[in-house]
CSV table of N, CA and C in Angstrom, one decimal:
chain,number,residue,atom,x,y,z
N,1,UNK,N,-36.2,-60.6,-59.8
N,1,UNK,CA,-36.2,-59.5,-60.8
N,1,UNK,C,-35.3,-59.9,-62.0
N,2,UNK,N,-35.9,-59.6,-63.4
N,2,UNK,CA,-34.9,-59.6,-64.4
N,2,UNK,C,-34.3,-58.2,-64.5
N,3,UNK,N,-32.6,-58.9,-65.2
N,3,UNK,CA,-32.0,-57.7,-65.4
N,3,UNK,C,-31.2,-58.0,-66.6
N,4,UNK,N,-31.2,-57.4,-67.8
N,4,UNK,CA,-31.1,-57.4,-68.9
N,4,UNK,C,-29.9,-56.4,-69.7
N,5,UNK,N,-28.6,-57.4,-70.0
N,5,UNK,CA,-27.9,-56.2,-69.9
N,5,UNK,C,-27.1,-56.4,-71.1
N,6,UNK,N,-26.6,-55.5,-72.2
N,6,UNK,CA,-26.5,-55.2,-73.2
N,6,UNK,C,-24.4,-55.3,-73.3
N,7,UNK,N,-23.9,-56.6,-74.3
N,7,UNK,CA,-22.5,-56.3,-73.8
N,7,UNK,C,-22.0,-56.9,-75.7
N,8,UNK,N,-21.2,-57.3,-76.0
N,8,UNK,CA,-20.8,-57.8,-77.2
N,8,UNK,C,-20.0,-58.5,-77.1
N,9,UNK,N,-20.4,-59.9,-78.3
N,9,UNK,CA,-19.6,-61.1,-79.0
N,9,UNK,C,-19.1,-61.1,-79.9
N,10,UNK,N,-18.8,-62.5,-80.7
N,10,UNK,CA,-18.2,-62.3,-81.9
N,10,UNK,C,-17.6,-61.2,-82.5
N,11,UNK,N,-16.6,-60.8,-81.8
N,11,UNK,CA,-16.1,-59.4,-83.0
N,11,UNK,C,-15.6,-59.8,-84.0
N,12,UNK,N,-15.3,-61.2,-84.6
N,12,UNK,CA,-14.7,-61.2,-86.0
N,12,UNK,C,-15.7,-62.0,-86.5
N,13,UNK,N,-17.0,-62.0,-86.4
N,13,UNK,CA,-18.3,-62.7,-87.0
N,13,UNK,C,-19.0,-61.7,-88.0
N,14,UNK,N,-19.3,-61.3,-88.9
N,14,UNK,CA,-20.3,-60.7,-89.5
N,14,UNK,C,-19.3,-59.3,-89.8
N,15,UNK,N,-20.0,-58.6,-89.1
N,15,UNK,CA,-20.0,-56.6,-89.5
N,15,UNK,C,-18.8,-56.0,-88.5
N,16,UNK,N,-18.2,-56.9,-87.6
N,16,UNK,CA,-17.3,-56.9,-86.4
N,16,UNK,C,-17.9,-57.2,-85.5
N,17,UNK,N,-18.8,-56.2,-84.5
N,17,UNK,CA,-19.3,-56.8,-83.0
N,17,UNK,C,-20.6,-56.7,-83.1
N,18,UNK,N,-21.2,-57.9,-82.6
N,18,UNK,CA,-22.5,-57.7,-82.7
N,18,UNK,C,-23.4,-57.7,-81.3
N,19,UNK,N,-24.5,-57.7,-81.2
N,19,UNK,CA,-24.6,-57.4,-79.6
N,19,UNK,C,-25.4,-58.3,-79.1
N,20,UNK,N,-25.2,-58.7,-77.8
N,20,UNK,CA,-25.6,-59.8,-77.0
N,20,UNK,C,-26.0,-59.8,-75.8
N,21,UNK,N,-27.1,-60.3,-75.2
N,21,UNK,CA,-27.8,-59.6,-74.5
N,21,UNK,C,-27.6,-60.6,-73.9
N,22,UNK,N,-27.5,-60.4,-72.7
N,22,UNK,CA,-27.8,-61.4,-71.4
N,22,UNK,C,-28.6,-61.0,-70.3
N,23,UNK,N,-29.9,-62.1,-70.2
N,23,UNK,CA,-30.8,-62.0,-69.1
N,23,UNK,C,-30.7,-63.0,-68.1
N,24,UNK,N,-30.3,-62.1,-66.8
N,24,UNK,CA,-30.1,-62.7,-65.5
N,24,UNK,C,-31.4,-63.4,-64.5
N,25,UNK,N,-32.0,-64.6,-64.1
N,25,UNK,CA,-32.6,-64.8,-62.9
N,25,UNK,C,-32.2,-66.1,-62.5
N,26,UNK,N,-32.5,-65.9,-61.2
N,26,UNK,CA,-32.5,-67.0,-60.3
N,26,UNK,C,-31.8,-68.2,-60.9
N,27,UNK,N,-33.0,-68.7,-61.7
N,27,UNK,CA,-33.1,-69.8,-62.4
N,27,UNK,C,-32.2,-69.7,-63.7
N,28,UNK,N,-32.1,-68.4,-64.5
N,28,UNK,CA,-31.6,-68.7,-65.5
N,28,UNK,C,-30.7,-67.7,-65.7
N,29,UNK,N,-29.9,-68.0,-67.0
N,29,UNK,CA,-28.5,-66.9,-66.8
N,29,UNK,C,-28.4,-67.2,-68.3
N,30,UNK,N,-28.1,-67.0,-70.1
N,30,UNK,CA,-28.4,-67.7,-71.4
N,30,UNK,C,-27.8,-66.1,-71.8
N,31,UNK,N,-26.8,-66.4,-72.5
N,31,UNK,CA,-26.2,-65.5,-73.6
N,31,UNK,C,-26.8,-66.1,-75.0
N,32,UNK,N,-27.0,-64.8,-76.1
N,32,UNK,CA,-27.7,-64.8,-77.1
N,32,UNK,C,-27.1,-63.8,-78.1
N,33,UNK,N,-27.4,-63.9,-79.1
N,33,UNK,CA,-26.4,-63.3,-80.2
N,33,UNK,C,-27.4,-63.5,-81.6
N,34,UNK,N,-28.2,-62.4,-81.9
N,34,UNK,CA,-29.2,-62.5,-83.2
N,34,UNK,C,-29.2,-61.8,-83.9
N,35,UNK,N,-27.5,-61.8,-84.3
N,35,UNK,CA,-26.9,-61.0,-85.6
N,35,UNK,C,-25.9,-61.4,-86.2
N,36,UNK,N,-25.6,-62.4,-86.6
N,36,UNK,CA,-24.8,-63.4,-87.1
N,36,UNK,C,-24.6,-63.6,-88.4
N,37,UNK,N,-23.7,-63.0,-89.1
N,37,UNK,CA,-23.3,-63.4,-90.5
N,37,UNK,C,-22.2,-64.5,-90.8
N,38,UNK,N,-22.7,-65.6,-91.7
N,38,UNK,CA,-21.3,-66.8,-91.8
N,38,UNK,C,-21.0,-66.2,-93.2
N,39,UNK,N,-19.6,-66.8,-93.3
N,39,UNK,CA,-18.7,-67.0,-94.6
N,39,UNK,C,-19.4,-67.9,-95.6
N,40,UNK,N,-20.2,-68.7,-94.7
N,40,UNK,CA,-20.4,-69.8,-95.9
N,40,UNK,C,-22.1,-69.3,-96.8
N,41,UNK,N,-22.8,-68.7,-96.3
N,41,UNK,CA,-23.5,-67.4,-97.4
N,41,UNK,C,-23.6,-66.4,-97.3
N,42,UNK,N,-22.6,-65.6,-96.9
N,42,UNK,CA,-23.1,-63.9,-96.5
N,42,UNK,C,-21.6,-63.7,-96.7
N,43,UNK,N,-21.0,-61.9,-95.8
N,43,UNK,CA,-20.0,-61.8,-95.8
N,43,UNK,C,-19.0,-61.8,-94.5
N,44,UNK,N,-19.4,-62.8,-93.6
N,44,UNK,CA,-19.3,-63.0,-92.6
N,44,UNK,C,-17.4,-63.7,-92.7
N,45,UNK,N,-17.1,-64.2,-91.3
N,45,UNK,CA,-15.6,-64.5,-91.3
N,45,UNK,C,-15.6,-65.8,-91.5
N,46,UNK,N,-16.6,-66.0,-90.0
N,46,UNK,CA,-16.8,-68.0,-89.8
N,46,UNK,C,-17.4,-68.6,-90.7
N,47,UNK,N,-17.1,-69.5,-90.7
N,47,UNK,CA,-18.3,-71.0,-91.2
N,47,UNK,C,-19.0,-70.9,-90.7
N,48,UNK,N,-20.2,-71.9,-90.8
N,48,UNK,CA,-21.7,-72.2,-89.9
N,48,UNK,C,-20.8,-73.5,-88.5
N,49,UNK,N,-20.0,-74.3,-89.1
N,49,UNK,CA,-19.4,-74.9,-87.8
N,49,UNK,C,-18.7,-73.8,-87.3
N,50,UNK,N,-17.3,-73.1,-87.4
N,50,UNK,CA,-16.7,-72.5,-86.7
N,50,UNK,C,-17.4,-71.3,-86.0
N,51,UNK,N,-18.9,-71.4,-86.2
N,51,UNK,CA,-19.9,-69.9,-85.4
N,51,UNK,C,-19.7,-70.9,-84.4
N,52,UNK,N,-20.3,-72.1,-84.7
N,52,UNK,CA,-21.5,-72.8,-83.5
N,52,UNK,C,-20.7,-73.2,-82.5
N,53,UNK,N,-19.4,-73.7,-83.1
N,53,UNK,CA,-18.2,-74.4,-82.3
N,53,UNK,C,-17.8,-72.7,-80.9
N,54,UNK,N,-17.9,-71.5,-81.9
N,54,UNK,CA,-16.8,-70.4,-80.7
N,54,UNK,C,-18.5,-70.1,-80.2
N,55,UNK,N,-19.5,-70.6,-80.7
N,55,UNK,CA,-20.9,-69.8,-79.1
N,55,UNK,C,-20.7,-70.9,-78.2
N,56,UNK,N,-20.5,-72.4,-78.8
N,56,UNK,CA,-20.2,-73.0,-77.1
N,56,UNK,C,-19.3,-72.5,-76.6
N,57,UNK,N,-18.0,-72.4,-77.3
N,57,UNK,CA,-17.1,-72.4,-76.3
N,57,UNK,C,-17.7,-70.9,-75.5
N,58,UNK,N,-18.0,-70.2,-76.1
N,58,UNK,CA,-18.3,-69.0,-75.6
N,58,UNK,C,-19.5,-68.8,-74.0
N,59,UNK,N,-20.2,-69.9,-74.5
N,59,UNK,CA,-21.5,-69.9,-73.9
N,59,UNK,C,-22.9,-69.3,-74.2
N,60,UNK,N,-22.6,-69.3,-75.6
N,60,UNK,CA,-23.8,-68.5,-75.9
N,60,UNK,C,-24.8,-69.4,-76.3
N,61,UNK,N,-25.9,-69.5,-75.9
N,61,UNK,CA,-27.2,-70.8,-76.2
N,61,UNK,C,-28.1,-70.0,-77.2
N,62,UNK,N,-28.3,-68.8,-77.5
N,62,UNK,CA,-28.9,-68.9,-78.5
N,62,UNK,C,-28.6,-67.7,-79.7
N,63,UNK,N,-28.8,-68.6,-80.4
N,63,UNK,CA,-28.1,-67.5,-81.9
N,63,UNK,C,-29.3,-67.8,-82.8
N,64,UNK,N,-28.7,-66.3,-83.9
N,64,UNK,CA,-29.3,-66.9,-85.3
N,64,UNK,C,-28.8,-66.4,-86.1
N,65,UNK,N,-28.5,-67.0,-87.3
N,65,UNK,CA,-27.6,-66.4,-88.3
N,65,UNK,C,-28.4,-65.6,-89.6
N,66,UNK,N,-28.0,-64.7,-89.6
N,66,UNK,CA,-28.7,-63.6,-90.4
N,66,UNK,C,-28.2,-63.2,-91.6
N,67,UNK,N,-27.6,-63.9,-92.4
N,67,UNK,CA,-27.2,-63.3,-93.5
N,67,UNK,C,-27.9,-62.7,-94.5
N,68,UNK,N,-26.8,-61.9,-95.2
N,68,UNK,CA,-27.6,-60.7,-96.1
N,68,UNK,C,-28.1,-61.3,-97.4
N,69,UNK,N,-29.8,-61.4,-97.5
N,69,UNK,CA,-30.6,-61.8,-98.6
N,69,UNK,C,-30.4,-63.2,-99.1
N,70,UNK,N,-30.2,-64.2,-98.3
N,70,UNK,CA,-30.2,-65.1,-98.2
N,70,UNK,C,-30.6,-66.5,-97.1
N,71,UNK,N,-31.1,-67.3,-97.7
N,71,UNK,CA,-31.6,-68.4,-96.0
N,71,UNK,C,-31.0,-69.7,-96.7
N,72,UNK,N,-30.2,-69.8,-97.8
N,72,UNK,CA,-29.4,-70.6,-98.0
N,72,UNK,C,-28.5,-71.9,-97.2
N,73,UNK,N,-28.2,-71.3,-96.0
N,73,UNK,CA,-27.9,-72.0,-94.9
N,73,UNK,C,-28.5,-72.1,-93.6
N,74,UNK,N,-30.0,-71.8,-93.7
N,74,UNK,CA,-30.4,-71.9,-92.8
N,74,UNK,C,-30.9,-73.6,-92.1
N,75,UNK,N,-30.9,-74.4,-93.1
N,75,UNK,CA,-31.2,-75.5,-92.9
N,75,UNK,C,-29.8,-76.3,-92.2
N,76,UNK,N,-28.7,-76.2,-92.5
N,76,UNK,CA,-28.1,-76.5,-91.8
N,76,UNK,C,-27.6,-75.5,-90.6
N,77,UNK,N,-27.5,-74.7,-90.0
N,77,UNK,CA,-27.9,-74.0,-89.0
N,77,UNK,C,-28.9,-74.7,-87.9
N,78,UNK,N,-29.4,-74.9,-88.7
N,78,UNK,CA,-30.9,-75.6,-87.4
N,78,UNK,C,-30.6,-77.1,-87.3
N,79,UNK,N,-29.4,-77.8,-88.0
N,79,UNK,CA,-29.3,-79.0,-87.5
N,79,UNK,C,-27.7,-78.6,-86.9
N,80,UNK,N,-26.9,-77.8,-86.7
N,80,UNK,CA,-25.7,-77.7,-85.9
N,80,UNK,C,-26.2,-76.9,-84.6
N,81,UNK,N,-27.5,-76.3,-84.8
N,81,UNK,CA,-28.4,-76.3,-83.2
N,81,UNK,C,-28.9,-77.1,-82.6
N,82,UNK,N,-28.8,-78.1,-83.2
N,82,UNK,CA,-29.2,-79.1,-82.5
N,82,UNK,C,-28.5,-79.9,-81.6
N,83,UNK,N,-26.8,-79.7,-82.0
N,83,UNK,CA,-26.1,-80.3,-81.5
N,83,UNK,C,-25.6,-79.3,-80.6
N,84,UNK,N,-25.2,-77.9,-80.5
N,84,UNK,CA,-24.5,-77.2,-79.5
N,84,UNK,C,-25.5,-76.8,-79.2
N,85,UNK,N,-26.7,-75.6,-79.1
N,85,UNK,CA,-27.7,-74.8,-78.6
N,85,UNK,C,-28.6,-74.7,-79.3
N,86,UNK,N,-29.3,-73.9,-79.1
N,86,UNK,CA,-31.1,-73.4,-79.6
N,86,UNK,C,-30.5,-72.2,-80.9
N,87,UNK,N,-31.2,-72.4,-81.7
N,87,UNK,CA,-31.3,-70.9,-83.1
N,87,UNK,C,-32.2,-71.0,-83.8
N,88,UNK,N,-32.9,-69.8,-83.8
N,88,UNK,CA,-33.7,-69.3,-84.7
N,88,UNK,C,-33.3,-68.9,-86.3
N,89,UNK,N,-34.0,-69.5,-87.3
N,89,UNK,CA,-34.2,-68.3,-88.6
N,89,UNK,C,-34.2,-67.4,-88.4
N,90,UNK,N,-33.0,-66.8,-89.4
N,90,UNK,CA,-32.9,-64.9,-89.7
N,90,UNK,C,-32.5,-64.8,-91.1
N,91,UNK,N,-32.4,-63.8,-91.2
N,91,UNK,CA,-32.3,-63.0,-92.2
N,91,UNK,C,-31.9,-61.2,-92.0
N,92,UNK,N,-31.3,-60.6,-93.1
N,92,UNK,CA,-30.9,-59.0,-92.7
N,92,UNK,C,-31.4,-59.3,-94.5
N,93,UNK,N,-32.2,-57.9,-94.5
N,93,UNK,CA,-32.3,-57.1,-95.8
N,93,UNK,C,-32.4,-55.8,-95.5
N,94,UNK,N,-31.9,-55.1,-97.0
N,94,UNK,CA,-31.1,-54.2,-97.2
N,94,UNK,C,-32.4,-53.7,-97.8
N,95,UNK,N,-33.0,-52.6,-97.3
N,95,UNK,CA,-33.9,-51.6,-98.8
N,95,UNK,C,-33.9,-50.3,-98.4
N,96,UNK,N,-34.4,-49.4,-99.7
N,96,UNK,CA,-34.3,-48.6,-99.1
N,96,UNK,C,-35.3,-48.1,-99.6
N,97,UNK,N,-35.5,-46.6,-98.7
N,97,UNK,CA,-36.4,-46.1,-98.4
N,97,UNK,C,-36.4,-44.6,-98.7
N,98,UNK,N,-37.7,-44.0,-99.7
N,98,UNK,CA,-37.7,-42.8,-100.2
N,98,UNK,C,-39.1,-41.7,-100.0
N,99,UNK,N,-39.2,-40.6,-99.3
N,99,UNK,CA,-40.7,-40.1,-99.2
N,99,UNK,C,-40.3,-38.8,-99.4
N,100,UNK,N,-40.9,-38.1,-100.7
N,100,UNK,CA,-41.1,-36.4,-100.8
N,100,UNK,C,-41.2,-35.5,-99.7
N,101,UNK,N,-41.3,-35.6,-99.1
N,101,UNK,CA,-41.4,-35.2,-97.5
N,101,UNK,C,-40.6,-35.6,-96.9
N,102,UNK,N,-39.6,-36.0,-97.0
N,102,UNK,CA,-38.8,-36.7,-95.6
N,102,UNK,C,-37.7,-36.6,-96.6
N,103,UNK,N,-36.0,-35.6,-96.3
N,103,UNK,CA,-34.8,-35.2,-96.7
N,103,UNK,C,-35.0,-35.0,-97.9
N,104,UNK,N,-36.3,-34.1,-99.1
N,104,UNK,CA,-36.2,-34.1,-99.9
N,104,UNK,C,-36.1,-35.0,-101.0
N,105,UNK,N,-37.0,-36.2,-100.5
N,105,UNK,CA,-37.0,-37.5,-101.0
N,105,UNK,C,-36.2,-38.4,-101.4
N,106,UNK,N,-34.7,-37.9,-100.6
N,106,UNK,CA,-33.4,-38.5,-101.0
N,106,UNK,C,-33.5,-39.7,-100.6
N,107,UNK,N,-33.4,-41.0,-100.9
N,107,UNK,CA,-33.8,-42.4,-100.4
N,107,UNK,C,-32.3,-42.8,-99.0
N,108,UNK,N,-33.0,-43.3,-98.2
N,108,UNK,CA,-32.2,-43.7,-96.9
N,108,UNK,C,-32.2,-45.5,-97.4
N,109,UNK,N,-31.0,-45.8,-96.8
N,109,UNK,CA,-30.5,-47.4,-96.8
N,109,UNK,C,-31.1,-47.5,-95.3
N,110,UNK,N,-31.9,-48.8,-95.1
N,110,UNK,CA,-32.3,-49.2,-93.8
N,110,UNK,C,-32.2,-51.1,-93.9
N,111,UNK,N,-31.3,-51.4,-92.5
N,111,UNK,CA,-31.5,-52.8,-92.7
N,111,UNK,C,-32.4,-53.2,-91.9
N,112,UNK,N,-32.8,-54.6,-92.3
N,112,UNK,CA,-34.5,-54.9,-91.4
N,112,UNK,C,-33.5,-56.6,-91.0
N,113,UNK,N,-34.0,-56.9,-90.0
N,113,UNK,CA,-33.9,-58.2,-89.3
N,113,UNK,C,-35.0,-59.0,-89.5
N,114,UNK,N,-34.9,-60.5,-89.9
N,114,UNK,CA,-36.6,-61.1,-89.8
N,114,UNK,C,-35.8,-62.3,-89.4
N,115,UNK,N,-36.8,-62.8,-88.4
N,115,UNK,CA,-36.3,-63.6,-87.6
N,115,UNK,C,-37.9,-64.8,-87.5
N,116,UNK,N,-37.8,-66.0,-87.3
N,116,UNK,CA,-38.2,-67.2,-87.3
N,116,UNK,C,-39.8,-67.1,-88.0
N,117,UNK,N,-39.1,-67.7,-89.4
N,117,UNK,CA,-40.0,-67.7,-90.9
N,117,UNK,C,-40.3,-68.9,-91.6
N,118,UNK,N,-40.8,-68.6,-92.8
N,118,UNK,CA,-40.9,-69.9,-93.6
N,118,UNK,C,-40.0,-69.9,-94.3
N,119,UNK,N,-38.4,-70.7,-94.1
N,119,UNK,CA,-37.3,-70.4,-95.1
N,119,UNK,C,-37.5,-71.3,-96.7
N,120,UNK,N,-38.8,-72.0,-96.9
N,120,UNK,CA,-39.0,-72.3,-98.2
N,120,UNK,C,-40.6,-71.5,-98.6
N,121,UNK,N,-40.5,-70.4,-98.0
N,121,UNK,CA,-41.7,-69.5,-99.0
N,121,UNK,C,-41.5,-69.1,-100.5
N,122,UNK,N,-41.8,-69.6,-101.1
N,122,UNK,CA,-41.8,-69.5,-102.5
N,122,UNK,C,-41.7,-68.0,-102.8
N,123,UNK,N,-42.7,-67.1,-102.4
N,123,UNK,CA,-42.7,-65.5,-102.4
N,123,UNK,C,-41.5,-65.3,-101.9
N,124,UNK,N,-40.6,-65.5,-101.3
N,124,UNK,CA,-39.5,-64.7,-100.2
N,124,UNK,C,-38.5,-65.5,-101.2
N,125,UNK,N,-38.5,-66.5,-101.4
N,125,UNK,CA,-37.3,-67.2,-102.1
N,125,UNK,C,-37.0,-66.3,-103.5
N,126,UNK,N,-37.8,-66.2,-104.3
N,126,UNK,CA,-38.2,-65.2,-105.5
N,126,UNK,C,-37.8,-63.7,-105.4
N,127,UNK,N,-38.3,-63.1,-104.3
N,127,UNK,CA,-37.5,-62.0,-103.6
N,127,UNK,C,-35.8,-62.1,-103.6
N,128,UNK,N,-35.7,-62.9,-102.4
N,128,UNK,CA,-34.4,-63.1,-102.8
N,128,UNK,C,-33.5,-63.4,-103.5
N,129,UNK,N,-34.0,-64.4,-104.6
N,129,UNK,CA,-33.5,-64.0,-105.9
N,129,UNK,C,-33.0,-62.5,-106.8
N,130,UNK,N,-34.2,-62.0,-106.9
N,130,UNK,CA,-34.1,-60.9,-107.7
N,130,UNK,C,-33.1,-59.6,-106.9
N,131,UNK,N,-33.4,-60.0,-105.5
N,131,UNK,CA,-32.5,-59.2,-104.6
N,131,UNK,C,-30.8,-59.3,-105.2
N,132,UNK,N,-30.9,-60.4,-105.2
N,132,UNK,CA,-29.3,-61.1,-105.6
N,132,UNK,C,-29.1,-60.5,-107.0
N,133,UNK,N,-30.0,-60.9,-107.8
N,133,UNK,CA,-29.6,-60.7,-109.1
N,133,UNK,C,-29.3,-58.4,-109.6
N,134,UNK,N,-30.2,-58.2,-108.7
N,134,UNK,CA,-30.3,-57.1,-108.9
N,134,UNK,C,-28.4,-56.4,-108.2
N,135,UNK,N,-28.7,-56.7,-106.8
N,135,UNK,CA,-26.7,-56.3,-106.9
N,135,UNK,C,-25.7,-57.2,-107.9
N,136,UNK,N,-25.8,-58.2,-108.5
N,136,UNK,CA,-24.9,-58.6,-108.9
N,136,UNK,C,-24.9,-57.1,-110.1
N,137,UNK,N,-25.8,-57.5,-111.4
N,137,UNK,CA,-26.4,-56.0,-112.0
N,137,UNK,C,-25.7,-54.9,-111.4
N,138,UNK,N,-25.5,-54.1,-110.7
N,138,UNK,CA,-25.3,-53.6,-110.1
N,138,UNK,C,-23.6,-53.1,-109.9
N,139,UNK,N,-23.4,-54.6,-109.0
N,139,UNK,CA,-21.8,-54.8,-109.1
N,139,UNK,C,-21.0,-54.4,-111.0
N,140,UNK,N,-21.7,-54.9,-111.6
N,140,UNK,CA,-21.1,-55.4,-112.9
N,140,UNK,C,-20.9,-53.5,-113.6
N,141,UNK,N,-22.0,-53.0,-113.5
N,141,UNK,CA,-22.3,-51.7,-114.0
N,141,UNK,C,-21.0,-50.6,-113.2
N,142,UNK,N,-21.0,-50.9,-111.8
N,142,UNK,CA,-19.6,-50.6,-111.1
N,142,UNK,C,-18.3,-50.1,-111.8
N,143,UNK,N,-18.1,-52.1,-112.3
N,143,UNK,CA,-16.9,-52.5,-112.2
N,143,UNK,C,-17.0,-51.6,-114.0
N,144,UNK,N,-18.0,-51.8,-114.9
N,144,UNK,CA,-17.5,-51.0,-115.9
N,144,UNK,C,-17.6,-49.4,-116.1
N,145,UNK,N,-18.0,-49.1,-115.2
N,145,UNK,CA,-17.6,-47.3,-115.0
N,145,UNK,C,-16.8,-47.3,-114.1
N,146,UNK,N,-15.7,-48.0,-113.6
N,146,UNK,CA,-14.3,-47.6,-113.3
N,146,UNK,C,-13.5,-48.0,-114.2
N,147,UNK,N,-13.5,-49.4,-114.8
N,147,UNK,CA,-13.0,-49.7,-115.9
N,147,UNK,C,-12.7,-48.4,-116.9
N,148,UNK,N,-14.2,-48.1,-117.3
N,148,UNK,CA,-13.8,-46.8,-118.4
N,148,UNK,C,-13.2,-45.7,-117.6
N,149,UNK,N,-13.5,-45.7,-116.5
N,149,UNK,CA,-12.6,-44.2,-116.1
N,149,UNK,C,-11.2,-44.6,-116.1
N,150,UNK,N,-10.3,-45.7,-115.6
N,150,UNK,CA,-9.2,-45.9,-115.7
N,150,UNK,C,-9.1,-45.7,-116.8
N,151,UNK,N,-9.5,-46.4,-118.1
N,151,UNK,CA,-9.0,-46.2,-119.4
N,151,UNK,C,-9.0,-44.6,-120.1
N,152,UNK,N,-9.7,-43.8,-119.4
N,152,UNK,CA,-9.4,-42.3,-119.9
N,152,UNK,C,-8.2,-42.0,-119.2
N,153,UNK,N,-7.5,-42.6,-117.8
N,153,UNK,CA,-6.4,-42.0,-117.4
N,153,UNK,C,-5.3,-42.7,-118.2
């Protein structure tokens, strides 16, 4: 029989704890972890070495690192799996979501997971760009409506 049981790693990886599943048989016993944000493109704590280095020590054989709106390092990822364990392409995007019917069409933040893709799709790379560019935009418009409000105080 498999038994499939839900517990958490990395708490200083990514968003704090992320969850990791371990499926038990006979034959096989494999900790996994398919929510992984690095420091070196997202807002994560680790490196792409210092993840790969604490899932051995950990024992975790399969990961994939998911950072937000970016596959930037996914190429290296799949060559530091090669040397400690197995990983998949990921990604986490951020959109959100708005219907006349549903809370008065107030838009909801929903994050989406995509996991083992074409990390040089031209369409998705383009996306991700404009994704990026659009929070930076964003950030900047922030930082100058607090700017002006301090300056009225």
């Amino acid at each position: 029989t498999n038994i499939l049981w839900l517990g958490y790693t990395f708490p200083d990886a990514g968003h704090g704890v992320s969850p990791c599943f371990v499926s038990a048989r006979k034959e096989i016993h494999a900790m996994i972890d398919l929510h992984i944000h690095s420091s070196s493109c997202s807002d994560g704590n680790m490196t792409l070495d210092e993840i790969f280095a604490e899932a051995s020590r950990r024992g975790i054989r399969v990961l994939s690192i998911t950072d937000h709106d970016s596959v930037d390092c996914q190429g290296m990822a799949m060559l530091l799996a090669d040397e400690f364990s197995w990983a998949t392409r990921g990604l986490e995007l951020n959109v959100s979501f708005s219907h006349p019917g549903y809370r008065n069409g107030k838009p909801v933040s929903l994050d989406f997971l995509a996991y083992d893709f074409d990390i040089h799709n031209a369409r998705l790379l383009e996306k991700l760009e404009a994704l990026r560019e659009h929070r930076r935009l964003r950030a900047e418009r922030i930082l100058e409506n607090l700017n002006r409000e301090l300056v009225r105080e």
